[in-house]
Amino acid sequence: MKKSLLYPRVTATRRVVSLDGFWRFKFDPSSEGLEKGWAAGLPEALSVPVPSSFADLFTDKESREYCGDFWYETDFFVPGEWAGREILIRFGSATHRARVFVNGTEVTSHVGGFLPFNAVVTDVVKMNTTNRLSLLMNNELSQTMIPCGATATLGDGRKMAQPYFDFFNYSGIQRPVKLMALPKESITDYTTVYRLGEDGKAFVDYTVSTNGEHDVCISLIDADGKTVAQACGKEGTLTVEKPVLWEVRNAYLYTIVIRIMDGEAVFDEYCDRIGIRTFEIVDGSFHLNGHPVYLKGFGRHEDADIRGRGLDLPTLKRDFELMKWIGANSFRTSHYPYAEEVYYMADEEGFLIIDEVPAVGMFESLMNAVDAAGGSQDKPKWFEKETTPELLVHHKECVREMISRDKNHPSVIAWSLLNEPETTYDAATRYFEQVFDYARELDPQKRPRTFAIIGNSTPDICKCQQLCDFISLNRYFGWYFLNGFMLPTAEMAFRREMEGWDKVRNGRPVIFTEFGADTSAQLHKLPSVMWSQEYQDEYLEMNFRVFDSFDFVKGEQVWNFADFQTGEGIIRMNGNKKGIFSRDRQPKDAAYVFRKRWTELPVDYKG
Ligand code: EVA
C-alpha cells in the first residue's frame, strides 16, 4: 500500500478525510528537534496553513529564506468504525524531504518534493481517539537530488539555498494531506491503453494490481451514467461499441469502476475518470485520435502570491480560464510534476500536458541562472561527477513515481525527462539513455519522450537529442542573445539554427518549450526598449515568423504563462517577468497578441 499512488477517492469501500487546515510549525536550524523529542510534541510552535509554502507567510527575511530542517505537526482523529481496515496518511507532496512520525513513532520517509507518498499507520494509530502526526522536513538543495542546487553556509553560520534553477525554492507541505481507510484487500494500481478500431469501436486494454488473490471486475460508465463496457480479470479489454473520444479542448470522460469481488461481495471499489484517446507521432506530426494537432500554450509554474507553490484551487481555476480565453491547448509542467488536481482539470478541459520530472539545474553554469544563456565550458562536467550515480538513482525514482501517478490521465501526452541539462559529451548520452529507456519501460501507453534543450546545445554538438521522440527547444534569440536593436540579426541566427535542426531531426517534429522576453506589466515605450510591452510584442512577432516558416515546427509553448517568483539576483527584479500574464493573473499586451494568433490558428495547423 505504501507504494500505491492512486488518487484518494471515497467509494463504497474507501474513506478519505482531509487533514488540511492550520498545523503547528517550527524551524529547527540546529537540527536538534529529534534529539529533544519534538517528534512527540512540538514546543512553542507557530501556526501555518496546509497546503501552502511557508516562505511568503511571514514578514521577516529569515523565515522567507529559511534553509534547513523544519517541523510540521497536527492531531487527527481515527473513527472507531475504521477498526480492521488499513489506515494510511497520503501526502500530495512534501518539499523536499520528510520523515513522518505518528504518536512519536517513525512510519515512513520520502525524498523528492513534487510527488505523493503514503504512510501506512494501521499499527501505530489509536482508534476512536486523537493521534499526533509530525513531520521532520528539510529543504536543502544538493547535487544528488532533483531539482539540483547547493546549500551554502554563510559567514554568520546561516544556511542559504543556492538553486541551479530559476525559480524560488518554495518548500513545506504544499499539497493536500489525507487520512484514508482502505479494505485490507485492496486495489493498488491500474493502467489503461487505448486502441481505435476501423469499425468505430474503441478498445481499452487494462491491467489491475491488487494486494490479494480475489478477482476483479471493471465497468466503464459514460457521462449519462450508462454502463457501456464490462470485463472481469486483472488483465483484459473493455470494448466500447460507440465511443465518444477525448479530444483536445473538447473532452469527454468516462468513469472506470474497478471492484474486487468475492461472489456478490465487494471487497474494494476504486473509481476514476478516464478519456479514450490515442496519441502518437505520425509523419512528423502529433496525432490525437488520428488527427494532427499543433501545440499552443505555455511553460508554467505552480506559483502565486503568499501561498507560493501551495495548491490553490481558485488560482488553478483562473489559470485554466485564462488559457481557454487566450486559445491555448497545452502546457508543460515546467519544472516538476504539478499537483494531481491540475491534471484532473486538464482532463476535464481537454488540455494536452507535457509532464516534466523535476530534473532541472543539471548544469553547474546555470547557478542562480546568472550565466544561463552563455553557458560555461570551464566547469566540471555535470554527468562525470562522483555524485552522478546517486543522482541517477533519485532521478529514476522520480520518473517512476511520476509515470506511476500520471499514466492514466488522457491529458498527459508526453514525458519531459530533463530541463536544460548538459548534452555535449558521451557521459551525458549514457546518463540520458538510462532515463529514456526507463521511462519507455514504465509507461504502458509508450508516450513520446523528450527533454528541453538549452540554447548552447546546438544541433551540431548536442549528443542527446537523438534520444527524443520529438525535439523540444528552449530558445531566447532576441532576449539573451542578439537583443534589442539587434533583433533582426537574432532572426537571421535563429533561422540558421533551425536549418541545422532540420538536418538532424530525422523526420521528428520540433516544438518550442521556451521562448520569451522579460516584460514589466507597467512599462510602455515608443520606440520599444527591452522590458517594455512593445518589445515583448516585437520579440514575439519575430519568433512567430520563424515558427511559421518551418513546417516541421509543430508547437509553441511560450515562457512563461505568468510572472513568477525567483531568488534575489541582479537579473531578476522580484522574480521572472516573462509572463504573458502578471503574477496576479491579468493580461499584459502580449496576451492579446497570442489570443489573436492562437484563436485563428487551426487545430491541425501544418498538419
Ligand atoms: C528564463 N530560461 O531564463 C528561463 C528559466 C527557465 O526561467 C530557461 O528553463 O532556460 C529555464 O527555468 O527565463
Coordinates of C-alpha atoms and ligand atoms in Angstrom, one line a residue:
M1 CA 0.0 0.0 0.0
K2 CA 2.9 2.3 0.7
K3 CA 3.7 2.5 -3.0
S4 CA 0.1 2.8 -4.3
L5 CA -0.1 6.2 -5.8
L6 CA -3.8 6.1 -6.7
Y7 CA -5.5 9.4 -6.1
P8 CA -7.5 9.3 -2.8
R9 CA -11.2 8.7 -3.5
V10 CA -14.2 7.9 -1.4
T11 CA -16.1 4.9 -2.7
A12 CA -18.3 2.1 -1.4
T13 CA -15.3 0.7 0.4
R14 CA -12.9 3.6 0.9
R15 CA -13.0 6.5 3.3
V16 CA -11.0 9.8 3.0
V17 CA -10.7 12.6 5.5
S18 CA -8.8 15.8 4.7
L19 CA -6.2 16.9 7.2
D20 CA -5.7 20.3 5.6
G21 CA -6.0 23.4 7.8
F22 CA -3.8 25.1 10.3
W23 CA -0.9 23.0 11.6
R24 CA 1.8 23.7 14.1
F25 CA 5.2 24.6 12.7
K26 CA 8.7 25.2 13.8
F27 CA 12.1 25.9 12.3
D28 CA 14.9 23.7 13.5
P29 CA 18.1 25.5 12.4
S30 CA 20.4 23.4 14.7
S31 CA 18.7 20.1 13.8
E32 CA 18.1 19.4 17.5
G33 CA 14.4 18.6 17.3
L34 CA 14.7 14.9 17.0
E35 CA 17.0 14.6 20.0
K36 CA 14.8 16.9 22.0
G37 CA 11.7 14.7 21.4
W38 CA 9.9 17.1 19.1
A39 CA 8.5 14.0 17.2
A40 CA 6.2 13.5 20.1
G41 CA 5.3 17.2 20.7
L42 CA 6.4 20.5 19.2
P43 CA 7.2 23.2 21.9
E44 CA 6.4 26.8 21.2
A45 CA 5.1 26.2 17.7
L46 CA 3.9 28.7 15.2
S47 CA 0.8 28.1 13.2
V48 CA 0.7 27.8 9.4
P49 CA -1.8 26.7 6.8
V50 CA -1.5 23.4 4.9
P51 CA -1.3 23.3 2.0
S52 CA 1.0 26.2 1.4
S53 CA 4.7 27.1 1.0
F54 CA 5.9 28.7 4.2
A55 CA 8.2 31.3 2.7
D56 CA 5.8 34.2 2.0
L57 CA 3.5 33.7 5.0
F58 CA 5.8 35.7 7.4
T59 CA 7.1 39.2 7.4
D60 CA 10.8 38.6 8.1
K61 CA 13.5 37.6 5.7
E62 CA 14.9 34.8 7.9
S63 CA 11.7 32.9 7.6
R64 CA 11.4 33.5 3.8
E65 CA 14.9 32.4 3.0
Y66 CA 15.0 29.6 5.6
C67 CA 17.0 26.6 4.6
G68 CA 17.4 23.5 6.8
D69 CA 15.2 21.4 9.0
F70 CA 11.7 22.3 10.0
W71 CA 8.7 20.6 11.6
Y72 CA 5.0 20.3 10.9
E73 CA 2.6 18.8 13.4
T74 CA -1.2 18.2 13.7
D75 CA -3.6 16.0 15.5
F76 CA -6.1 13.7 13.8
F77 CA -9.0 11.5 14.9
V78 CA -9.4 7.9 13.8
P79 CA -13.0 6.8 13.8
G80 CA -13.7 3.6 15.8
E81 CA -15.7 2.2 12.9
W82 CA -12.4 2.0 10.9
A83 CA -11.2 -0.9 13.0
G84 CA -9.9 -3.8 10.9
R85 CA -9.1 -1.5 7.9
E86 CA -5.7 -0.4 6.5
I87 CA -5.2 3.1 7.6
L88 CA -2.9 5.5 5.6
I89 CA -1.9 9.1 5.5
R90 CA -1.4 10.3 2.0
F91 CA 0.8 13.3 1.3
G92 CA 0.3 15.0 -2.1
S93 CA 3.9 16.1 -1.7
A94 CA 6.4 17.2 1.0
T95 CA 9.2 19.5 -0.3
H96 CA 11.9 18.3 -0.4
R97 CA 12.4 15.6 2.2
A98 CA 10.2 14.3 5.0
R99 CA 10.4 11.9 7.9
V100 CA 6.9 11.1 9.2
F101 CA 6.0 10.2 12.8
V102 CA 2.7 9.1 14.3
N103 CA 2.4 9.2 18.0
G104 CA 6.2 9.6 18.2
T105 CA 6.9 6.5 16.0
E106 CA 8.6 7.0 12.7
V107 CA 6.3 5.5 10.0
T108 CA 7.9 6.5 6.7
S109 CA 10.2 8.9 4.9
H110 CA 10.3 10.3 1.4
V111 CA 12.8 12.2 -0.7
G112 CA 11.7 14.5 -3.6
G113 CA 9.3 17.4 -3.2
F114 CA 6.9 17.1 -6.0
L115 CA 5.3 13.6 -5.9
P116 CA 3.0 11.8 -3.5
F117 CA 3.6 9.1 -0.9
N118 CA 1.7 7.2 1.7
A119 CA 2.5 6.4 5.3
V120 CA 0.8 3.1 6.4
V121 CA -0.2 3.8 10.0
T122 CA -2.6 0.9 10.8
D123 CA -0.4 -0.4 13.6
V124 CA 0.5 2.8 15.3
V125 CA -2.8 4.7 15.5
K126 CA -5.2 4.6 18.4
M127 CA -8.8 4.0 17.4
N128 CA -11.6 6.3 18.3
T129 CA -9.4 9.0 19.7
T130 CA -6.9 11.6 18.8
N131 CA -3.4 10.8 17.3
R132 CA -0.5 13.0 16.6
L133 CA 1.2 13.4 13.2
S134 CA 4.6 15.1 13.0
L135 CA 6.9 15.7 10.0
L136 CA 10.6 16.5 10.2
M137 CA 11.3 18.1 6.9
N138 CA 14.3 19.6 5.1
N139 CA 14.5 21.9 2.1
E140 CA 18.3 21.9 1.4
L141 CA 19.4 21.5 -2.2
S142 CA 22.1 19.2 -3.4
Q143 CA 23.7 17.7 -6.4
T144 CA 22.3 14.3 -5.7
M145 CA 18.7 15.1 -5.8
I146 CA 16.4 16.9 -8.2
P147 CA 15.9 19.8 -8.6
C148 CA 19.7 20.3 -8.3
G149 CA 21.4 23.0 -6.4
A150 CA 23.7 23.7 -3.4
T151 CA 23.3 24.7 0.2
A152 CA 25.8 27.4 1.3
T153 CA 26.8 28.1 4.9
L154 CA 27.3 31.8 5.2
G155 CA 30.0 33.6 7.2
D156 CA 27.5 34.0 10.1
G157 CA 26.6 30.3 10.1
R158 CA 23.2 30.6 8.5
K159 CA 22.3 28.2 5.6
M160 CA 21.2 29.5 2.3
A161 CA 19.7 27.7 -0.7
Q162 CA 21.6 28.1 -3.9
P163 CA 19.3 26.8 -6.7
Y164 CA 20.9 25.9 -10.0
F165 CA 17.4 26.8 -11.4
D166 CA 15.4 29.9 -11.9
F167 CA 12.5 29.6 -9.5
F168 CA 12.2 30.2 -5.8
N169 CA 12.9 27.2 -3.6
Y170 CA 9.4 27.1 -2.1
S171 CA 9.1 24.4 0.5
G172 CA 6.8 22.9 3.1
I173 CA 3.6 20.9 2.8
Q174 CA 2.4 22.4 -0.4
R175 CA -0.3 19.8 -1.4
P176 CA -3.3 18.2 0.4
V177 CA -2.8 15.6 3.1
K178 CA -5.5 12.9 3.5
L179 CA -6.2 10.3 6.1
M180 CA -7.6 7.2 4.4
A181 CA -9.1 3.9 5.4
L182 CA -9.0 1.1 2.9
P183 CA -10.0 -2.5 3.0
K184 CA -7.2 -4.9 3.8
E185 CA -7.5 -6.5 0.4
S186 CA -7.4 -3.6 -2.0
I187 CA -6.7 -2.2 -5.5
T188 CA -3.2 -0.8 -5.6
D189 CA -2.9 0.3 -9.3
Y190 CA -4.5 0.2 -12.7
T191 CA -3.4 1.0 -16.2
T192 CA -5.2 1.7 -19.5
V193 CA -4.1 1.7 -23.1
Y194 CA -6.4 2.7 -26.0
R195 CA -6.9 1.3 -29.5
L196 CA -9.4 2.6 -32.0
G197 CA -10.9 0.0 -34.4
E198 CA -11.7 0.6 -38.0
D199 CA -15.3 -0.2 -37.3
G200 CA -15.6 2.9 -35.0
K201 CA -15.2 0.8 -31.8
A202 CA -12.7 1.5 -29.1
F203 CA -10.7 -1.0 -27.1
V204 CA -9.5 -0.2 -23.6
D205 CA -6.7 -2.7 -22.7
Y206 CA -6.4 -2.6 -18.9
T207 CA -4.4 -4.2 -16.1
V208 CA -5.3 -4.0 -12.4
S209 CA -3.0 -4.7 -9.4
T210 CA -4.3 -5.7 -6.0
N211 CA -2.6 -7.0 -2.9
G212 CA -4.8 -10.1 -2.8
E213 CA -5.9 -13.2 -4.7
H214 CA -9.5 -12.3 -5.5
D215 CA -10.6 -11.5 -9.0
V216 CA -11.6 -8.0 -10.2
C217 CA -14.4 -6.7 -12.4
I218 CA -14.3 -3.5 -14.3
S219 CA -17.1 -1.3 -15.6
L220 CA -17.0 1.7 -17.9
I221 CA -19.7 4.3 -17.3
D222 CA -20.5 7.1 -19.7
A223 CA -21.3 10.7 -18.8
D224 CA -25.0 9.8 -18.7
G225 CA -24.4 7.1 -16.1
K226 CA -24.9 4.2 -18.6
T227 CA -22.6 1.2 -18.4
V228 CA -21.0 0.9 -21.8
A229 CA -18.5 -1.9 -21.2
Q230 CA -17.6 -4.6 -18.6
A231 CA -14.9 -7.1 -18.1
C232 CA -13.6 -9.4 -15.4
G233 CA -10.0 -10.4 -14.6
K234 CA -6.8 -8.5 -13.7
E235 CA -6.0 -8.0 -17.3
G236 CA -8.3 -7.7 -20.2
T237 CA -10.0 -5.5 -22.7
L238 CA -13.1 -3.3 -22.5
T239 CA -14.9 -2.9 -25.8
V240 CA -16.8 0.3 -26.3
E241 CA -19.2 0.0 -29.3
K242 CA -19.8 3.7 -29.9
P243 CA -17.1 5.6 -28.1
V244 CA -17.1 9.3 -27.6
L245 CA -13.4 10.2 -27.9
W246 CA -11.5 12.6 -25.6
E247 CA -10.5 15.4 -28.0
V248 CA -8.3 18.5 -27.5
R249 CA -10.4 21.3 -25.9
N250 CA -13.4 19.0 -26.2
A251 CA -13.0 16.4 -23.6
Y252 CA -15.3 13.5 -22.9
L253 CA -14.7 11.5 -19.8
Y254 CA -15.9 8.0 -18.7
T255 CA -15.9 6.7 -15.2
I256 CA -13.9 3.5 -14.7
V257 CA -15.1 1.4 -11.8
I258 CA -12.9 -1.3 -10.5
R259 CA -14.1 -3.8 -7.9
I260 CA -12.5 -6.7 -6.1
M261 CA -15.3 -9.3 -5.9
D262 CA -15.9 -12.5 -4.0
G263 CA -19.2 -13.7 -5.4
E264 CA -21.6 -10.9 -4.7
A265 CA -19.5 -9.3 -2.1
V266 CA -17.4 -6.2 -3.0
F267 CA -14.1 -6.2 -1.1
D268 CA -12.8 -3.0 -2.6
E269 CA -14.0 -0.4 -5.1
Y270 CA -12.0 2.3 -6.8
C271 CA -13.3 4.8 -9.3
D272 CA -11.5 7.2 -11.6
R273 CA -12.3 9.3 -14.7
I274 CA -10.6 8.4 -17.9
G275 CA -10.8 9.6 -21.5
I276 CA -10.5 7.4 -24.6
R277 CA -7.9 8.7 -26.9
T278 CA -4.7 7.8 -28.8
F279 CA -1.7 10.0 -29.1
E280 CA 1.2 9.3 -31.5
I281 CA 3.7 10.9 -33.8
V282 CA 2.9 10.2 -37.5
D283 CA 4.9 11.6 -40.4
G284 CA 6.5 14.3 -38.2
S285 CA 3.2 15.4 -36.7
F286 CA 1.4 14.9 -33.4
H287 CA -1.8 12.9 -33.9
L288 CA -4.6 12.8 -31.4
N289 CA -7.1 10.2 -32.3
G290 CA -5.5 10.0 -35.8
H291 CA -5.8 13.8 -36.5
P292 CA -2.9 16.3 -36.5
V293 CA -2.7 18.7 -33.6
Y294 CA -0.5 21.8 -33.3
L295 CA 0.5 22.6 -29.7
K296 CA -0.2 26.1 -28.5
G297 CA 0.4 27.0 -24.9
F298 CA 2.8 27.6 -22.1
G299 CA 5.6 26.6 -19.8
R300 CA 4.1 27.3 -16.4
H301 CA 4.9 27.3 -12.7
E302 CA 2.9 26.5 -9.6
D303 CA 3.4 29.9 -8.2
A304 CA 1.2 32.6 -6.7
D305 CA 1.5 35.4 -4.2
I306 CA 1.6 34.4 -0.4
R307 CA 0.8 30.7 -0.9
G308 CA 3.9 30.2 -3.1
R309 CA 3.6 26.8 -4.6
G310 CA 0.8 25.7 -2.3
L311 CA -2.2 24.2 -4.1
D312 CA -4.8 26.9 -4.5
L313 CA -8.0 25.9 -6.3
P314 CA -9.2 29.5 -7.2
T315 CA -5.8 30.2 -8.8
L316 CA -5.9 26.9 -10.7
K317 CA -9.4 27.7 -12.0
R318 CA -8.4 31.2 -13.0
D319 CA -5.3 29.8 -14.9
F320 CA -7.5 27.4 -16.9
E321 CA -10.0 30.2 -17.7
L322 CA -7.1 32.4 -19.0
M323 CA -5.6 29.5 -21.0
K324 CA -9.0 29.0 -22.6
W325 CA -9.5 32.7 -23.2
I326 CA -6.2 33.0 -25.0
G327 CA -6.7 30.0 -27.2
A328 CA -4.1 27.7 -25.7
N329 CA -4.5 23.9 -25.9
S330 CA -1.4 22.6 -24.0
F331 CA 1.2 23.2 -21.4
R332 CA 4.4 21.8 -19.9
T333 CA 4.5 21.2 -16.2
S334 CA 7.9 23.0 -16.0
H335 CA 9.9 22.2 -14.0
Y336 CA 8.3 19.4 -11.8
P337 CA 5.1 17.3 -11.7
Y338 CA 2.2 19.5 -10.6
A339 CA -0.5 18.8 -8.0
E340 CA -2.8 16.0 -9.2
E341 CA -5.8 18.4 -9.2
V342 CA -4.1 20.2 -12.2
Y343 CA -4.2 17.0 -14.3
Y344 CA -7.8 16.3 -13.4
M345 CA -8.7 19.8 -14.5
A346 CA -6.8 19.4 -17.8
D347 CA -8.6 16.1 -18.3
E348 CA -11.9 17.9 -18.0
E349 CA -11.0 20.9 -20.1
G350 CA -9.2 18.9 -22.9
F351 CA -5.7 20.3 -22.4
L352 CA -2.6 18.4 -23.5
I353 CA 0.2 18.1 -21.0
I354 CA 3.9 17.5 -21.4
D355 CA 4.6 16.1 -17.9
E356 CA 8.1 17.1 -16.6
V357 CA 10.1 15.4 -13.9
P358 CA 12.0 17.8 -11.6
A359 CA 15.3 17.2 -13.4
V360 CA 16.3 20.8 -13.6
G361 CA 19.5 22.5 -12.6
M362 CA 21.8 19.8 -14.1
F363 CA 24.2 22.3 -15.4
E364 CA 26.5 24.0 -13.0
S365 CA 26.8 27.1 -15.1
L366 CA 23.1 27.7 -14.5
M367 CA 24.0 28.6 -10.9
N368 CA 21.4 31.2 -9.9
A369 CA 20.6 31.5 -13.6
V370 CA 23.1 34.3 -13.9
D371 CA 25.0 32.7 -16.8
A372 CA 22.1 30.7 -18.0
A373 CA 22.3 31.8 -21.6
G374 CA 26.0 31.7 -22.3
G375 CA 27.0 28.5 -20.6
S376 CA 30.4 28.0 -19.2
Q377 CA 32.7 25.3 -20.5
D378 CA 35.3 25.5 -17.8
K379 CA 33.2 24.0 -15.0
P380 CA 33.5 20.3 -14.2
K381 CA 31.3 18.2 -16.5
W382 CA 28.0 17.5 -14.7
F383 CA 27.5 13.9 -15.8
E384 CA 31.0 12.9 -15.0
K385 CA 30.9 13.8 -11.3
E386 CA 31.3 11.5 -8.4
T387 CA 27.7 12.4 -7.4
T388 CA 26.2 11.3 -10.8
P389 CA 25.4 7.7 -9.9
E390 CA 23.5 8.7 -6.8
L391 CA 21.7 11.5 -8.8
L392 CA 20.7 8.9 -11.4
V393 CA 19.1 6.7 -8.8
H394 CA 17.0 9.5 -7.5
H395 CA 16.1 10.8 -10.9
K396 CA 14.9 7.4 -12.0
E397 CA 12.8 7.1 -8.8
C398 CA 11.1 10.4 -9.6
V399 CA 10.4 9.2 -13.2
R400 CA 8.9 6.0 -11.7
E401 CA 6.7 8.0 -9.3
M402 CA 5.6 10.5 -11.9
I403 CA 4.7 7.8 -14.5
S404 CA 3.0 5.7 -11.9
R405 CA 0.9 8.7 -10.7
D406 CA 0.1 10.2 -14.1
K407 CA -0.1 7.4 -16.6
N408 CA -3.9 7.2 -16.8
H409 CA -4.6 10.9 -17.5
P410 CA -5.8 11.4 -21.0
S411 CA -4.3 14.9 -20.8
V412 CA -0.8 13.6 -20.4
I413 CA 0.6 13.1 -23.9
A414 CA 4.4 13.1 -23.4
W415 CA 7.1 12.9 -20.8
S416 CA 9.8 15.6 -20.4
L417 CA 12.7 13.8 -18.7
L418 CA 15.1 16.8 -18.1
N419 CA 15.2 20.5 -18.5
E420 CA 18.3 22.2 -20.0
P421 CA 21.0 19.7 -19.0
E422 CA 24.4 19.4 -20.5
T423 CA 24.3 17.4 -23.6
T424 CA 27.6 17.8 -25.4
Y425 CA 29.7 14.8 -24.2
D426 CA 29.4 11.0 -24.1
A427 CA 28.8 10.7 -20.3
A428 CA 25.6 12.8 -20.8
T429 CA 24.5 10.4 -23.5
R430 CA 25.0 7.4 -21.3
Y431 CA 23.0 9.0 -18.4
F432 CA 20.2 10.1 -20.7
E433 CA 19.9 6.6 -22.3
Q434 CA 19.2 5.1 -18.9
V435 CA 16.5 7.6 -18.1
F436 CA 14.9 7.4 -21.5
D437 CA 14.9 3.6 -21.5
Y438 CA 13.4 3.5 -18.0
A439 CA 10.5 5.8 -19.0
R440 CA 9.7 3.7 -22.0
E441 CA 9.7 0.6 -19.9
L442 CA 7.4 2.1 -17.3
D443 CA 4.7 3.7 -19.5
P444 CA 2.0 1.3 -20.6
Q445 CA 1.0 3.9 -23.3
K446 CA 4.5 4.3 -24.6
R447 CA 4.1 8.1 -24.8
P448 CA 6.7 10.1 -26.7
R449 CA 9.7 11.2 -24.6
T450 CA 11.6 14.5 -24.8
F451 CA 13.8 16.9 -22.9
A452 CA 14.0 20.7 -23.1
I453 CA 17.2 21.6 -24.9
I454 CA 19.3 24.6 -23.8
G455 CA 20.4 27.3 -26.2
N456 CA 24.0 26.3 -26.3
S457 CA 23.2 22.7 -27.2
T458 CA 23.0 23.4 -30.9
P459 CA 22.2 20.6 -33.5
D460 CA 25.9 20.2 -34.4
I461 CA 27.1 19.5 -30.9
C462 CA 24.1 18.0 -29.0
K463 CA 24.8 14.4 -28.2
C464 CA 21.4 13.6 -26.6
Q465 CA 18.8 14.9 -29.0
Q466 CA 18.7 11.7 -30.9
L467 CA 17.0 10.0 -27.9
C468 CA 14.0 12.3 -28.1
D469 CA 10.8 11.1 -29.9
F470 CA 10.3 14.8 -30.6
I471 CA 12.7 17.7 -30.2
S472 CA 11.9 20.4 -27.6
L473 CA 13.8 23.7 -27.9
N474 CA 14.2 26.4 -25.3
R475 CA 15.4 29.4 -27.4
Y476 CA 15.9 33.0 -26.5
F477 CA 17.1 34.7 -29.7
G478 CA 16.2 38.3 -29.2
W479 CA 16.3 38.2 -25.4
Y480 CA 19.5 36.5 -24.0
F481 CA 21.2 36.7 -27.5
L482 CA 21.2 39.5 -30.0
N483 CA 18.6 41.5 -28.2
G484 CA 17.0 45.0 -28.5
F485 CA 18.2 46.8 -31.7
M486 CA 19.9 43.6 -32.8
L487 CA 16.5 41.8 -33.1
P488 CA 16.7 41.5 -37.0
T489 CA 20.1 39.7 -36.6
A490 CA 18.6 37.5 -34.0
E491 CA 16.1 36.4 -36.6
M492 CA 18.9 35.5 -39.0
A493 CA 20.8 33.5 -36.4
F494 CA 17.6 31.8 -35.3
R495 CA 16.8 30.7 -38.9
R496 CA 20.3 29.4 -39.4
E497 CA 20.0 27.2 -36.3
M498 CA 16.6 25.9 -37.5
E499 CA 18.1 24.8 -40.7
G500 CA 20.6 22.9 -38.6
W501 CA 17.8 21.1 -36.7
D502 CA 16.2 20.2 -39.9
K503 CA 19.3 18.3 -40.9
V504 CA 19.4 16.2 -37.7
R505 CA 15.7 15.8 -36.8
N506 CA 15.3 12.6 -38.9
G507 CA 11.5 13.1 -39.5
R508 CA 10.7 14.1 -35.9
P509 CA 8.6 17.1 -35.0
V510 CA 10.3 20.1 -33.3
I511 CA 8.5 22.2 -30.8
F512 CA 9.4 25.3 -28.7
T513 CA 9.1 24.6 -25.0
E514 CA 10.5 28.0 -24.2
F515 CA 10.9 31.4 -25.8
G516 CA 10.1 34.7 -24.1
A517 CA 11.2 38.2 -23.0
D518 CA 11.1 39.7 -19.6
T519 CA 8.5 42.5 -19.6
S520 CA 7.2 44.9 -17.0
A521 CA 3.4 45.0 -16.9
Q522 CA 3.8 48.8 -16.2
L523 CA 6.3 49.8 -18.9
H524 CA 5.4 51.2 -22.3
K525 CA 7.9 52.9 -24.6
L526 CA 7.8 54.0 -28.2
P527 CA 10.0 53.1 -29.9
S528 CA 10.4 49.9 -27.8
V529 CA 13.2 49.1 -25.3
M530 CA 13.8 45.8 -23.8
W531 CA 11.5 45.1 -20.8
S532 CA 8.7 47.3 -22.4
Q533 CA 5.4 45.7 -23.5
E534 CA 6.2 47.0 -27.0
Y535 CA 9.4 45.0 -27.1
Q536 CA 7.7 41.8 -25.9
D537 CA 5.3 42.1 -28.8
E538 CA 8.1 42.7 -31.4
Y539 CA 10.1 39.8 -30.0
L540 CA 7.1 37.6 -30.3
E541 CA 6.2 38.6 -33.8
M542 CA 9.8 37.7 -34.8
N543 CA 9.5 34.3 -33.2
F544 CA 6.2 33.7 -34.9
R545 CA 7.7 34.5 -38.3
V546 CA 10.4 31.9 -37.7
F547 CA 8.0 29.2 -36.4
D548 CA 5.7 29.8 -39.4
S549 CA 8.4 29.4 -41.9
F550 CA 9.5 25.9 -40.8
D551 CA 6.8 23.3 -41.5
F552 CA 8.5 20.8 -39.0
V553 CA 7.7 23.1 -36.1
K554 CA 4.6 21.6 -34.6
G555 CA 4.1 23.5 -31.4
E556 CA 4.9 26.7 -29.4
Q557 CA 4.8 26.9 -25.6
V558 CA 5.9 30.4 -24.5
W559 CA 7.9 31.1 -21.4
N560 CA 6.0 31.8 -19.2
F561 CA 2.3 31.7 -18.5
A562 CA 2.6 34.2 -15.7
D563 CA 5.3 36.2 -13.9
F564 CA 6.8 34.1 -11.1
Q565 CA 9.0 34.3 -8.0
T566 CA 12.7 33.5 -8.2
G567 CA 15.5 34.0 -5.8
E568 CA 17.0 37.5 -5.4
G569 CA 19.6 38.5 -8.0
I570 CA 20.9 41.1 -10.5
I571 CA 18.9 39.7 -13.4
R572 CA 15.6 39.2 -11.6
M573 CA 13.5 42.1 -10.3
N574 CA 11.4 40.4 -7.6
G575 CA 11.0 37.4 -9.9
N576 CA 11.0 36.4 -13.6
K577 CA 8.9 38.8 -15.7
K578 CA 8.5 36.7 -18.8
G579 CA 4.8 36.1 -18.0
I580 CA 2.2 36.7 -20.7
F581 CA 0.0 37.4 -17.6
S582 CA 1.2 39.2 -14.5
R583 CA 1.6 37.3 -11.3
D584 CA -1.9 38.3 -10.2
R585 CA -3.2 36.8 -13.5
Q586 CA -4.0 39.9 -15.5
P587 CA -3.1 40.2 -19.2
K588 CA 0.0 42.1 -20.5
D589 CA -0.3 43.4 -24.0
A590 CA 1.3 40.3 -25.3
A591 CA -1.7 38.3 -24.1
Y592 CA -3.8 39.9 -26.9
V593 CA -1.2 39.2 -29.5
F594 CA -1.3 35.5 -28.5
R595 CA -5.1 35.5 -28.3
K596 CA -5.4 36.7 -31.9
R597 CA -2.8 34.2 -33.2
W598 CA -4.0 31.2 -31.3
T599 CA -7.7 31.6 -31.8
E600 CA -7.0 31.9 -35.5
L601 CA -4.6 29.0 -36.0
P602 CA -6.4 25.8 -36.9
V603 CA -6.0 22.9 -34.5
D604 CA -4.3 20.9 -37.3
Y605 CA -2.0 23.8 -38.3
K606 CA 0.8 22.5 -40.5
G607 CA -0.8 19.0 -40.2
Ligands
EVA1 C1 14.5 32.2 -18.2 N1 15.1 30.1 -19.1 O1 15.6 32.5 -18.2 C2 14.1 30.7 -18.3 C3 14.1 30.0 -16.9 C4 13.8 28.5 -17.2 O2 13.2 30.6 -16.1 C5 15.3 28.8 -19.1 O3 14.5 26.6 -18.4 O4 16.0 28.3 -20.0 C6 14.9 27.9 -18.0 O5 13.6 27.8 -16.0 O6 13.6 33.0 -18.0

